[in-house]
Coordinates of C-alpha atoms in Angstrom, one line a residue:
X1 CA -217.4 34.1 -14.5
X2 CA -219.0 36.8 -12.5
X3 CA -218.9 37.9 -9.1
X4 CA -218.6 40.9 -6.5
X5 CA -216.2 41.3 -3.9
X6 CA -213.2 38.9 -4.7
X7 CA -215.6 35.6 -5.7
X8 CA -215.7 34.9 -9.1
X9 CA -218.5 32.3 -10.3
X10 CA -217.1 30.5 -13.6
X11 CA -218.9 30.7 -16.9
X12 CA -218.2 27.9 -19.6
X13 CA -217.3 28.2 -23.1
X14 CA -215.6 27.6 -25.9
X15 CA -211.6 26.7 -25.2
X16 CA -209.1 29.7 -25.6
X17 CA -207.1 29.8 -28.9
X18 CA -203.9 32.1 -29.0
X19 CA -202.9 34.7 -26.4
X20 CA -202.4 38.4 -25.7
X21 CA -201.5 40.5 -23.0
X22 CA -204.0 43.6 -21.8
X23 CA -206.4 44.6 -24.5
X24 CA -206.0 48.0 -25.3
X25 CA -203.8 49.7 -28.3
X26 CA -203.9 47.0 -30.9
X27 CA -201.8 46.5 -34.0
X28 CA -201.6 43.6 -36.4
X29 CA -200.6 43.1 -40.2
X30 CA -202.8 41.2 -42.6
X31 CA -202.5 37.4 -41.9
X32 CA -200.6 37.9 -38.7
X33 CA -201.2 35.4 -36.3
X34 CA -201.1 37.7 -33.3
X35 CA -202.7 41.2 -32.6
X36 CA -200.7 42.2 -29.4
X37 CA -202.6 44.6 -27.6
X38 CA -200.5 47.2 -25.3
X39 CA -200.9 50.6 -23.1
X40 CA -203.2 51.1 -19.9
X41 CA -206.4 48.6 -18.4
X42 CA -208.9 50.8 -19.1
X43 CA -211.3 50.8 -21.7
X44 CA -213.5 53.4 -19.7
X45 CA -212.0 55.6 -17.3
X46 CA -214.7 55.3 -14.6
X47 CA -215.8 52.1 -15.4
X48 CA -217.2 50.0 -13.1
X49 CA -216.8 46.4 -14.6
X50 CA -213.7 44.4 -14.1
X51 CA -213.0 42.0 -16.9
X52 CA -210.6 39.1 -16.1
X53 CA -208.7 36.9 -18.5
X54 CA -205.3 34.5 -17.4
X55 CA -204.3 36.4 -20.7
X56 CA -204.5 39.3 -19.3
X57 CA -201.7 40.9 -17.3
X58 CA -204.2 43.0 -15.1
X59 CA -208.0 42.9 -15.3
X60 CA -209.6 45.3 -18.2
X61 CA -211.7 48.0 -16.3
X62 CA -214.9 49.2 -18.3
X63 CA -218.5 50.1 -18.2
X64 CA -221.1 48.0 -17.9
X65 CA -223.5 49.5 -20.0
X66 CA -221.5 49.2 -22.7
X67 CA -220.4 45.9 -22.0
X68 CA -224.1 44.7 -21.5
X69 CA -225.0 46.6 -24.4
X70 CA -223.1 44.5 -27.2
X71 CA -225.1 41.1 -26.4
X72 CA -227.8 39.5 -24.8
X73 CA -225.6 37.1 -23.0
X74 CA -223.6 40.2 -21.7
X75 CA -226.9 41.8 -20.6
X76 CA -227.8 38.9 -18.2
X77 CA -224.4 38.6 -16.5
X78 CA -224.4 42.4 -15.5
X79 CA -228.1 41.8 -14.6
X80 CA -227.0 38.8 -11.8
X81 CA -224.1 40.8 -10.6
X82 CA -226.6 44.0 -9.8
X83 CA -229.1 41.5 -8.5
X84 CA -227.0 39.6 -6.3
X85 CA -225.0 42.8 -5.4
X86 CA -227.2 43.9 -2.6
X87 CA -226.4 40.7 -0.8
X88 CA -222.8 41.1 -1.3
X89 CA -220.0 42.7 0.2
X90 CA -219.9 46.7 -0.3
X91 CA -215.8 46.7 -0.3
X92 CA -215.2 46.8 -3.9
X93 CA -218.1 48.2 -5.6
X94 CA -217.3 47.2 -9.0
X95 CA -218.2 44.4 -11.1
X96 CA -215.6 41.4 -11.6
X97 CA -216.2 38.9 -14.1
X98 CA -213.9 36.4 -15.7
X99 CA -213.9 35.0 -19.3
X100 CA -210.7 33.3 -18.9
X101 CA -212.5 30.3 -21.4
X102 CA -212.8 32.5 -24.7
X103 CA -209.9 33.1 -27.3
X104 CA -208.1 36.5 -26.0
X105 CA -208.0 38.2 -29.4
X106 CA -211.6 37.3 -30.4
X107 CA -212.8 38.7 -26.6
X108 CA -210.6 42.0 -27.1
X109 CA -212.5 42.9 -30.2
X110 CA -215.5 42.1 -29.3
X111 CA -215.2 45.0 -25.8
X112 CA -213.5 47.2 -28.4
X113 CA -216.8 46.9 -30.1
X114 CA -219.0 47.6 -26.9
X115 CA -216.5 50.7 -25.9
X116 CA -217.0 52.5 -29.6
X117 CA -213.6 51.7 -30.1
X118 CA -213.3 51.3 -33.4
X119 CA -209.6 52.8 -34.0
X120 CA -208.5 49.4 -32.1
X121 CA -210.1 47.2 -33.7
X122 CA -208.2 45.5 -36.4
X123 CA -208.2 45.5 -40.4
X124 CA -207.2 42.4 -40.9
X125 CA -207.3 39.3 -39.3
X126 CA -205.8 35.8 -40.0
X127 CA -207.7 32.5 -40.4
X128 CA -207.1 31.3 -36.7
X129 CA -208.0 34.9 -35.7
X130 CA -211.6 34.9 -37.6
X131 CA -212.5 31.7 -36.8
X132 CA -211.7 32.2 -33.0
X133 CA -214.3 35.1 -33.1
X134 CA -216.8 33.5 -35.4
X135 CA -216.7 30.7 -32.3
X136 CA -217.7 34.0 -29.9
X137 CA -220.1 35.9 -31.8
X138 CA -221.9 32.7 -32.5
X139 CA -221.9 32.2 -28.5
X140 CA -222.8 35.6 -27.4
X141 CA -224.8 35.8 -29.5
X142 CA -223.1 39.3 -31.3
X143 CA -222.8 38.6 -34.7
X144 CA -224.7 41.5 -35.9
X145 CA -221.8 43.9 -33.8
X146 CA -219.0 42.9 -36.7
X147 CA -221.1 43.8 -39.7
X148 CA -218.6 46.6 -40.5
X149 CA -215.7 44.8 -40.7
X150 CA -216.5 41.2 -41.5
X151 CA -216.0 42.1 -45.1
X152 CA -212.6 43.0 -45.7
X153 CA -211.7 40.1 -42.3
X154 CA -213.5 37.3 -45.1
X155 CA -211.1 38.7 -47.6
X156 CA -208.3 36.1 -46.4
X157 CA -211.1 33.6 -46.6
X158 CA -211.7 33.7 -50.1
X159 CA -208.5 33.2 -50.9
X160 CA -208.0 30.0 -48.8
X161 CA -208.0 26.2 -49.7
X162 CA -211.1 23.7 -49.8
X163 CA -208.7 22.0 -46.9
X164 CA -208.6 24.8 -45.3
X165 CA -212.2 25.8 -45.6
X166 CA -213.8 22.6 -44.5
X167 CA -211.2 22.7 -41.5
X168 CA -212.9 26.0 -40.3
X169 CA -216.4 25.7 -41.7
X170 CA -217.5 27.3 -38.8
X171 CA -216.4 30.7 -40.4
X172 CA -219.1 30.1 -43.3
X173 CA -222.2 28.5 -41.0
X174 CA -221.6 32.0 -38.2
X175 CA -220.9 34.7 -41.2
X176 CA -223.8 33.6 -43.5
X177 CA -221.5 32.4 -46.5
X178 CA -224.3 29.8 -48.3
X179 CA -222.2 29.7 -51.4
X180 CA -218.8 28.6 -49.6
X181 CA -220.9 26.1 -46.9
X182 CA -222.6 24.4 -50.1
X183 CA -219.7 23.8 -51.4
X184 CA -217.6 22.4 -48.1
X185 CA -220.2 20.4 -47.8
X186 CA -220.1 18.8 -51.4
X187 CA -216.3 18.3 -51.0
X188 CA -217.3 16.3 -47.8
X189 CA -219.4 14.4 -49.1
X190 CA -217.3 13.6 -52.2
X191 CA -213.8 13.2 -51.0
X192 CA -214.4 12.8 -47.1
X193 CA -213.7 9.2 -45.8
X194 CA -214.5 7.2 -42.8
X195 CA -212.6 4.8 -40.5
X196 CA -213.9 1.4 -39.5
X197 CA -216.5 1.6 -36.7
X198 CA -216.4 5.5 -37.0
X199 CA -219.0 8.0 -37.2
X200 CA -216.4 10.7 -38.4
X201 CA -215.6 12.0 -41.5
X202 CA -212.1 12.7 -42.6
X203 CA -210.7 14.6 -45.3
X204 CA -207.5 14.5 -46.5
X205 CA -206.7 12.3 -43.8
X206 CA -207.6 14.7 -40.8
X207 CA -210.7 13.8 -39.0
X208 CA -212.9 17.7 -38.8
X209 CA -212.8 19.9 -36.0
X210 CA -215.1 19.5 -33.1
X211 CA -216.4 22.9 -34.3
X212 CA -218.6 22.1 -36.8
X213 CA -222.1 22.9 -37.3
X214 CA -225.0 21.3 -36.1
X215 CA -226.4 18.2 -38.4
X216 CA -223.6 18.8 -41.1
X217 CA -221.0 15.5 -39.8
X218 CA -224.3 13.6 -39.7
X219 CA -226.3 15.1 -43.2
X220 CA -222.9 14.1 -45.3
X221 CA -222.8 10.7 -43.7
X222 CA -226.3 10.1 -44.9
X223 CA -226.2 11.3 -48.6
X224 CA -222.4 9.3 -48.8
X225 CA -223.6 6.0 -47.7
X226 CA -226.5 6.7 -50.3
X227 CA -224.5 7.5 -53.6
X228 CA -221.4 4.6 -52.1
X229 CA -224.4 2.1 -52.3
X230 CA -225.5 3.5 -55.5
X231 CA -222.4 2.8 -56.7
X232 CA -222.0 -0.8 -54.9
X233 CA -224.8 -1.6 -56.8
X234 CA -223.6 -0.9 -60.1
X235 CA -220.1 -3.2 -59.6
X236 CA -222.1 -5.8 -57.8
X237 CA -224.5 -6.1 -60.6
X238 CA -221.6 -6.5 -62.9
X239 CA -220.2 -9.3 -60.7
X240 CA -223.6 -11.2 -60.8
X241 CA -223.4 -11.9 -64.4
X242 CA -220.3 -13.7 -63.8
X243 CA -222.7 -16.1 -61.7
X244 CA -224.8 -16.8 -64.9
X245 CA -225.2 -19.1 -66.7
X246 CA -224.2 -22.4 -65.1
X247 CA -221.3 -24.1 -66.1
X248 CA -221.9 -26.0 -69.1
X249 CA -222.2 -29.7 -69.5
X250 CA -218.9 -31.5 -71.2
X251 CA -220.0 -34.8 -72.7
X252 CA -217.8 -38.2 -73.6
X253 CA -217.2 -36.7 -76.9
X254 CA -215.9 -33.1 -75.5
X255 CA -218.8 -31.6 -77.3
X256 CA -220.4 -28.7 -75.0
X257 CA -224.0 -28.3 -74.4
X258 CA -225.6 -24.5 -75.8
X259 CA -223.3 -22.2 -74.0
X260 CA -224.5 -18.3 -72.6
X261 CA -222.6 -15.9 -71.5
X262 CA -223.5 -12.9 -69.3
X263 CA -221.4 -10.9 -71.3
X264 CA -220.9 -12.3 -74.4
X265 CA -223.2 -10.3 -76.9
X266 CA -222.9 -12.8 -79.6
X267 CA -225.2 -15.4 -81.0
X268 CA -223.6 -18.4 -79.5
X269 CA -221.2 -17.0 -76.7
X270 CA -218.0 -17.9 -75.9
X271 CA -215.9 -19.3 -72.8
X272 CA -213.3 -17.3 -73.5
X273 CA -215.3 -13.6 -73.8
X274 CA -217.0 -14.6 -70.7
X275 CA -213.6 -15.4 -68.8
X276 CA -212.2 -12.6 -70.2
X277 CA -214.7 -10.2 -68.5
X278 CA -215.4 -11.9 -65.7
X279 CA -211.4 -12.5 -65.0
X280 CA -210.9 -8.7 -65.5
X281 CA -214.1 -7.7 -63.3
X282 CA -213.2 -10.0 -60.4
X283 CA -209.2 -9.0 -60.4
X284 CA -210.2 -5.2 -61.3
X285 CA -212.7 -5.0 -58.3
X286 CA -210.4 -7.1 -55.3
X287 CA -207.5 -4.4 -55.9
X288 CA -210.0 -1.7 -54.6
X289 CA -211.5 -3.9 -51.8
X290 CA -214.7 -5.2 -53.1
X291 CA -214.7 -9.5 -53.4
X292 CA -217.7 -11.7 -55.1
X293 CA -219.4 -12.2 -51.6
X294 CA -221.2 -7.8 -50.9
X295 CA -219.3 -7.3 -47.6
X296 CA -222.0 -5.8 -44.9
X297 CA -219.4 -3.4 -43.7
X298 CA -219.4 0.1 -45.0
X299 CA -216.8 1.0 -47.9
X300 CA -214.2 3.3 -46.3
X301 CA -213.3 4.9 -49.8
X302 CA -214.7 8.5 -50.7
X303 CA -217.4 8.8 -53.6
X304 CA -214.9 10.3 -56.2
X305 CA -212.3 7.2 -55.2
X306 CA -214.6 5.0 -55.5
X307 CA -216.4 6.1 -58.6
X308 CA -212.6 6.6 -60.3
X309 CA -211.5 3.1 -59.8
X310 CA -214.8 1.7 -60.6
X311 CA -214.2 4.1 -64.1
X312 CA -210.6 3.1 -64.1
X313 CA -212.0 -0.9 -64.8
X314 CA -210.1 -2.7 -67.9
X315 CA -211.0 -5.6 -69.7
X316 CA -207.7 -7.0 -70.7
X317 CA -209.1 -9.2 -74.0
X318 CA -208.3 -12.0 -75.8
X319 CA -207.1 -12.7 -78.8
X320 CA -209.5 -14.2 -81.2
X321 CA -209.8 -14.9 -85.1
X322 CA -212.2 -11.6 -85.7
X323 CA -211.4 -9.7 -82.5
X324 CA -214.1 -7.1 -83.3
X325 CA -217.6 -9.9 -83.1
X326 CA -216.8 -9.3 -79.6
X327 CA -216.1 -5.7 -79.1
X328 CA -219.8 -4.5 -78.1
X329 CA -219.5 -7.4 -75.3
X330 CA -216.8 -5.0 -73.2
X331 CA -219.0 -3.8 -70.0
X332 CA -217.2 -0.8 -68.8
X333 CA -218.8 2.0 -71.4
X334 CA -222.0 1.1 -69.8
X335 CA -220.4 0.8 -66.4
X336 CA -219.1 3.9 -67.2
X337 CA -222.3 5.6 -67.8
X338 CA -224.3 4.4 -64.8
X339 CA -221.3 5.5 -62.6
X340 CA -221.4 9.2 -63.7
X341 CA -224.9 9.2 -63.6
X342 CA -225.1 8.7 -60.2
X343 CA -222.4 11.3 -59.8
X344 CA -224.5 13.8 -61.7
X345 CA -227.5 13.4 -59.6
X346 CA -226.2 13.6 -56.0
X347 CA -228.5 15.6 -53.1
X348 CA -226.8 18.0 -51.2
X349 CA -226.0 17.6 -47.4
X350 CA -227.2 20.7 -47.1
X351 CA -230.5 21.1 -45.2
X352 CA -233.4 23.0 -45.1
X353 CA -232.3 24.5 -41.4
X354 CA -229.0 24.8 -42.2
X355 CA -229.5 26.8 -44.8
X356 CA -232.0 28.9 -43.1
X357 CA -229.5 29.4 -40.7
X358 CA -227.1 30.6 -42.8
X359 CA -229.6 32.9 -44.6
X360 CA -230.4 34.8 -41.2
X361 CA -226.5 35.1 -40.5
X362 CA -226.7 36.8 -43.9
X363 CA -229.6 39.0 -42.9
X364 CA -227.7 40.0 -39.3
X365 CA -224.8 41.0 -41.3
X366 CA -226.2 42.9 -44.0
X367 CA -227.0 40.7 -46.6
X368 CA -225.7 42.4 -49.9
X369 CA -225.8 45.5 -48.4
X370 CA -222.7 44.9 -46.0
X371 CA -220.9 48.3 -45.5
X372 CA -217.8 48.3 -48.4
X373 CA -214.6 47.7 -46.4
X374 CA -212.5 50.3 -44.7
X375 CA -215.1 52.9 -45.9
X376 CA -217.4 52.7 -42.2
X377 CA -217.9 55.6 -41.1
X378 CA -218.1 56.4 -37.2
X379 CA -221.8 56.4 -37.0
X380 CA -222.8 53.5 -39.0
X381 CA -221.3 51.3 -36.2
X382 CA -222.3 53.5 -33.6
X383 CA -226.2 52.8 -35.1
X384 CA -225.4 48.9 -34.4
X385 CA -225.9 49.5 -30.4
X386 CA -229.8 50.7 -31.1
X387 CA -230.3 47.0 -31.3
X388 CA -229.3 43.7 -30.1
X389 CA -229.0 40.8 -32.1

């Protein structure tokens, strides 16, 4: 929001995510969930920029050369509010602008950032913390201001969960992390499930965050309803052969007319290997949802469920004079086989764009070259504000 006088003109944004009081000394301990800023409301002494936040106690006062100097975004409010201020009311000559809508913590940093602040801003941050400014950077467009840091900050992300990684994905789409998005996006595809009538994707039960990135929810949909019909395909075939041949014809004398069986590998066939098969097919396939009539509805299973109770198949066998004339007639070794072949030959929901997008994220922050953690010296940062990003 920005205005003169007492007028403030709202701008939207991302939903606020944790809370602090006015951001100026700041202390936190590694995975804290809070960083509780303290001390006086001035980031610059004779500042002329009033920043508002319903976090805030009393509005931050700082300059706005600095502040316009972090982002783009930034820039362009400053440049309305000197634009408009001619037309305005001369009473309070200083810049007011509210950003009540971002996350407290993740807006405090950032105007550390712009002030060349660096003693306040914090070594560590938790998982809510960094994803709460990934969200900010990505929307001011400032992710090339946290290349010092972002480093040791990642270093609570790569000790966290696959649950916990796909539930803040964002963090690896904003801070150029290919590796880690490839592989939230394989675990999507392979263990996320859906609900009926549902466009969402759900892993372990919990549908993702509305934070995720462009094309991902709808890329992993795609390539899942690929490899489940894949896989549909192979059970289904299975179930056709229990449609062949037609019964056969019993005559006055109970003699049997030429019988052959879709399973039965040997010369004549038997009812009994058929029934076996068949029996165990149709009762192994109805305990994981799937009938003799293909349902048009979409499985609701994930690929790996799925694919292990298709694997998990048993043909409970009868008992016969020479058992063995009818081992090679048990389908599930070749079931088996097609199933992990499918598995082993999966595309990845990753797309061209996205990871072009991720690649420049890389490039903003360094690449390979991101400055060693803790070890950023004063003027490396200060460098940063010689560009935008």
């Amino acid at each position: 929001m920005v205005s003169s006088g007492h007028e403030l003109v709202s701008y939207g944004g991302p939903s606020s995510a944790g809370s602090a009081n006015l951001p100026s000394e700041t202390t936190t301990q590694p995975g804290s969930d809070n960083i509780t800023p303290s001390g006086d409301a001035m980031l610059h002494p004779s500042g002329d920029l009033l920043i508002y936040h319903n976090e805030f106690t009393i509005p931050l006062l700082l300059c706005s050369k600095a502040f316009a100097l972090l982002c783009k975004p930034w820039a362009k409010m400053v440049e309305y509010r000197m634009v408009m201020g001619s037309e305005e009311s001369k009473e309070d000559e200083r810049m007011k602008i509210d950003l009540s809508d971002d996350d407290p913590i993740a807006l405090s940093i950032l105007l550390y950032i712009s002030h060349l602040r660096f003693e306040m801003v914090p070594s560590f941050l938790s998982l809510k913390q960094l994803f709460a400014l990934s969200v900010l950077t990505d929307k001011y467009e400032a992710t090339r201001m946290v290349r010092p840091w972002i480093a040791h900050w990642l270093s609570i992300w790569n000790f966290a969960s696959m649950e916990t990684k796909v539930a803040n994905v964002w963090i690896a789409w904003e801070f150029g992390l290919l590796g880690d998005f490839e592989r939230i996006a394989t675990a999507l595809v392979l263990d996320a499930e859906i609900k009926d009538d549902s466009d969402s994707l759900f892993y372990n039960s919990k549908e993702l965050p509305g934070e995720v990135p462009p094309g991902l929810i709808e890329s992993a949909l795609e390539v899942r309803r690929k490899v489940i019909g894949q896989l549909l395909d192979i059970a289904y075939a299975y179930l056709d052969r229990c449609r062949l041949p037609p019964p056969p014809v019993y005559t006055s004398t109970f003699t049997t007319a030429p019988f052959r069986s879709g399973f039965c590998q040997t010369s004549a066939g038997t009812h009994a290997c058929h029934v076996s098969m068949c029996g165990s097919l149709l009762l192994g396939l109805q305990e994981i949802g799937l009938y003799t009539r293909r349902d048009t509805a979409p499985c609701n299973l994930s690929i790996n469920k799925l694919a292990t109770a298709l694997q998990g198949l048993k043909i409970f066998h009868f008992s016969l004079a020479s058992p063995g004339v009818h081992a090679g007639c048990d389908p599930i070794p070749e079931l088996k086989r097609k199933v992990k072949e499918v598995l082993a030959n999966i595309p990845s929901a990753v797309t061209t764009a996205h990871a072009a997008h991720i690649e420049r994220q890389k490039k903003l922050l360094g690449g390979d070259k991101t400055c060693p953690p803790l070890l950023v010296p004063f003027q490396v940062a200060s460098r940063l504000f010689s560009h935008t990003r």
